[in-house]
Amino acid sequence: MVASRKSSHRGSEITLRHAWLAALGAFAVARREAVTAADIAMEETTSLRKRILAVAGDAGLIARGGAITLREKIEPVVARFSAEFEARIAPVLDKLGVPPNLVRTPRKARATKKSSNRRAAPRKVAERARARTNR
């Protein structure tokens, strides 16, 4: 007969060391799962942010296109109305003696025209020196 080996483990006894090792293992697994969940949440947040920015950009472009289309439709109507109004009011202005304003400059052109005519006088060297000492 074969001699039986001695069993080094004492059976199914749970010691304090077993509980400590099980707690460490559970803590390591929970920590790993928490880090993984946080990484997934960050990736989802980044993905959602990119999608939101893309949708907002598309909406902005759609709104801009709609505004341009609306402008293209309205400008001819306004120009026609303006021409009709000027044609109807011209005889009245002639009777009142008001000369017709045939050449009209747009508002933006008038505003830039005024600002380009005015220039600041160059400061002299002595004035600059006085300004530095007065500070």
Short mmCIF file of C-alpha atoms in Angstrom, two decimals:
data_model
loop_
_atom_site.label_atom_id
_atom_site.label_comp_id
_atom_site.label_asym_id
_atom_site.label_seq_id
_atom_site.Cartn_x
_atom_site.Cartn_y
_atom_site.Cartn_z
CA MET A 1 0.00 0.00 0.00
CA VAL A 2 0.89 3.48 -0.68
CA ALA A 3 1.51 5.69 2.24
CA SER A 4 -0.97 8.51 2.51
CA ARG A 5 0.28 12.01 2.33
CA LYS A 6 -0.10 14.42 5.11
CA SER A 7 -2.61 17.10 4.36
CA SER A 8 -1.26 20.55 5.09
CA HIS A 9 -4.55 22.33 4.98
CA ARG A 10 -6.84 22.01 7.88
CA GLY A 11 -10.13 21.70 6.07
CA SER A 12 -12.68 24.37 5.39
CA GLU A 13 -11.80 26.60 8.28
CA ILE A 14 -11.96 30.37 7.51
CA THR A 15 -9.32 32.35 9.26
CA LEU A 16 -8.80 36.08 9.67
CA ARG A 17 -6.15 35.93 6.94
CA HIS A 18 -8.71 34.49 4.47
CA ALA A 19 -11.17 37.27 5.26
CA TRP A 20 -8.43 39.89 4.84
CA LEU A 21 -7.36 38.51 1.44
CA ALA A 22 -10.97 38.29 0.26
CA ALA A 23 -11.58 41.90 1.29
CA LEU A 24 -8.43 43.05 -0.56
CA GLY A 25 -9.54 41.17 -3.67
CA ALA A 26 -13.03 42.65 -3.52
CA PHE A 27 -11.56 46.13 -3.05
CA ALA A 28 -9.23 45.69 -6.06
CA VAL A 29 -12.07 44.47 -8.27
CA ALA A 30 -14.38 47.30 -7.14
CA ARG A 31 -11.66 49.89 -7.78
CA ARG A 32 -10.96 48.50 -11.25
CA GLU A 33 -14.68 48.52 -12.10
CA ALA A 34 -15.06 52.09 -10.83
CA VAL A 35 -12.15 53.31 -12.96
CA THR A 36 -13.57 51.52 -15.99
CA ALA A 37 -17.02 53.02 -15.39
CA ALA A 38 -15.50 56.51 -15.03
CA ASP A 39 -13.56 56.07 -18.29
CA ILE A 40 -16.70 54.94 -20.11
CA ALA A 41 -18.64 57.91 -18.71
CA MET A 42 -15.93 60.34 -19.87
CA GLU A 43 -15.90 58.81 -23.36
CA GLU A 44 -19.69 59.03 -23.57
CA THR A 45 -19.61 62.65 -22.38
CA THR A 46 -16.99 63.56 -24.98
CA SER A 47 -18.94 61.78 -27.70
CA LEU A 48 -22.17 63.50 -26.67
CA ARG A 49 -20.43 66.91 -26.61
CA LYS A 50 -19.11 66.34 -30.15
CA ARG A 51 -22.57 65.36 -31.38
CA ILE A 52 -24.17 68.40 -29.72
CA LEU A 53 -21.60 70.75 -31.27
CA ALA A 54 -22.13 69.17 -34.69
CA VAL A 55 -25.92 69.54 -34.43
CA ALA A 56 -25.57 73.14 -33.22
CA GLY A 57 -23.22 73.93 -36.12
CA ASP A 58 -25.61 72.38 -38.59
CA ALA A 59 -28.52 74.31 -37.10
CA GLY A 60 -26.55 77.54 -37.39
CA LEU A 61 -25.75 76.86 -41.03
CA ILE A 62 -29.38 75.99 -41.76
CA ALA A 63 -30.57 79.21 -40.08
CA ARG A 64 -28.01 81.25 -42.02
CA GLY A 65 -29.12 79.66 -45.30
CA GLY A 66 -32.75 80.40 -44.45
CA ALA A 67 -31.90 84.03 -43.68
CA ILE A 68 -30.03 84.39 -46.97
CA THR A 69 -32.94 82.85 -48.88
CA LEU A 70 -35.40 85.15 -47.13
CA ARG A 71 -33.21 88.15 -47.91
CA GLU A 72 -33.06 87.14 -51.57
CA LYS A 73 -36.85 86.98 -51.67
CA ILE A 74 -37.50 90.21 -49.77
CA GLU A 75 -34.90 92.53 -51.37
CA PRO A 76 -36.56 92.67 -54.82
CA VAL A 77 -39.98 93.33 -53.26
CA VAL A 78 -38.60 96.16 -51.13
CA ALA A 79 -36.71 97.63 -54.10
CA ARG A 80 -39.90 97.52 -56.22
CA PHE A 81 -41.92 99.15 -53.45
CA SER A 82 -39.27 101.84 -53.02
CA ALA A 83 -39.19 102.58 -56.76
CA GLU A 84 -43.00 102.80 -56.91
CA PHE A 85 -43.08 105.09 -53.89
CA GLU A 86 -40.41 107.38 -55.33
CA ALA A 87 -42.22 107.48 -58.67
CA ARG A 88 -45.53 108.43 -56.99
CA ILE A 89 -44.00 111.02 -54.66
CA ALA A 90 -41.81 112.69 -57.35
CA PRO A 91 -44.63 114.91 -58.76
CA VAL A 92 -45.51 116.08 -55.26
CA LEU A 93 -41.90 116.96 -54.53
CA ASP A 94 -41.66 118.82 -57.86
CA LYS A 95 -44.72 120.92 -56.95
CA LEU A 96 -43.20 121.72 -53.56
CA GLY A 97 -39.90 122.70 -55.17
CA VAL A 98 -37.81 120.04 -53.50
CA PRO A 99 -35.02 118.90 -55.84
CA PRO A 100 -34.93 115.13 -56.38
CA ASN A 101 -32.03 113.38 -54.76
CA LEU A 102 -30.90 111.33 -57.73
CA VAL A 103 -27.57 110.11 -56.37
CA ARG A 104 -27.90 108.55 -52.96
CA THR A 105 -25.00 107.03 -51.10
CA PRO A 106 -25.71 104.06 -48.91
CA ARG A 107 -25.53 104.60 -45.15
CA LYS A 108 -22.38 102.55 -44.69
CA ALA A 109 -20.59 104.47 -47.42
CA ARG A 110 -21.64 107.79 -45.89
CA ALA A 111 -20.42 106.70 -42.45
CA THR A 112 -17.01 105.60 -43.73
CA LYS A 113 -16.74 108.71 -45.86
CA LYS A 114 -17.11 110.95 -42.83
CA SER A 115 -14.65 109.00 -40.71
CA SER A 116 -11.98 108.84 -43.43
CA ASN A 117 -11.98 112.65 -43.89
CA ARG A 118 -11.12 113.25 -40.24
CA ARG A 119 -7.62 112.50 -39.09
CA ALA A 120 -5.96 113.20 -35.78
CA ALA A 121 -3.17 115.74 -35.87
CA PRO A 122 0.22 114.17 -35.22
CA ARG A 123 1.58 114.85 -31.75
CA LYS A 124 4.84 116.65 -31.40
CA VAL A 125 7.83 115.16 -29.60
CA ALA A 126 7.68 117.74 -26.82
CA GLU A 127 4.00 116.98 -26.16
CA ARG A 128 4.82 113.27 -25.83
CA ALA A 129 7.61 113.99 -23.37
CA ARG A 130 5.30 116.19 -21.27
CA ALA A 131 2.63 113.48 -21.32
CA ARG A 132 5.15 110.93 -20.00
CA THR A 133 6.29 113.15 -17.15
CA ASN A 134 2.73 114.00 -16.12
CA ARG A 135 1.85 110.36 -15.58
#
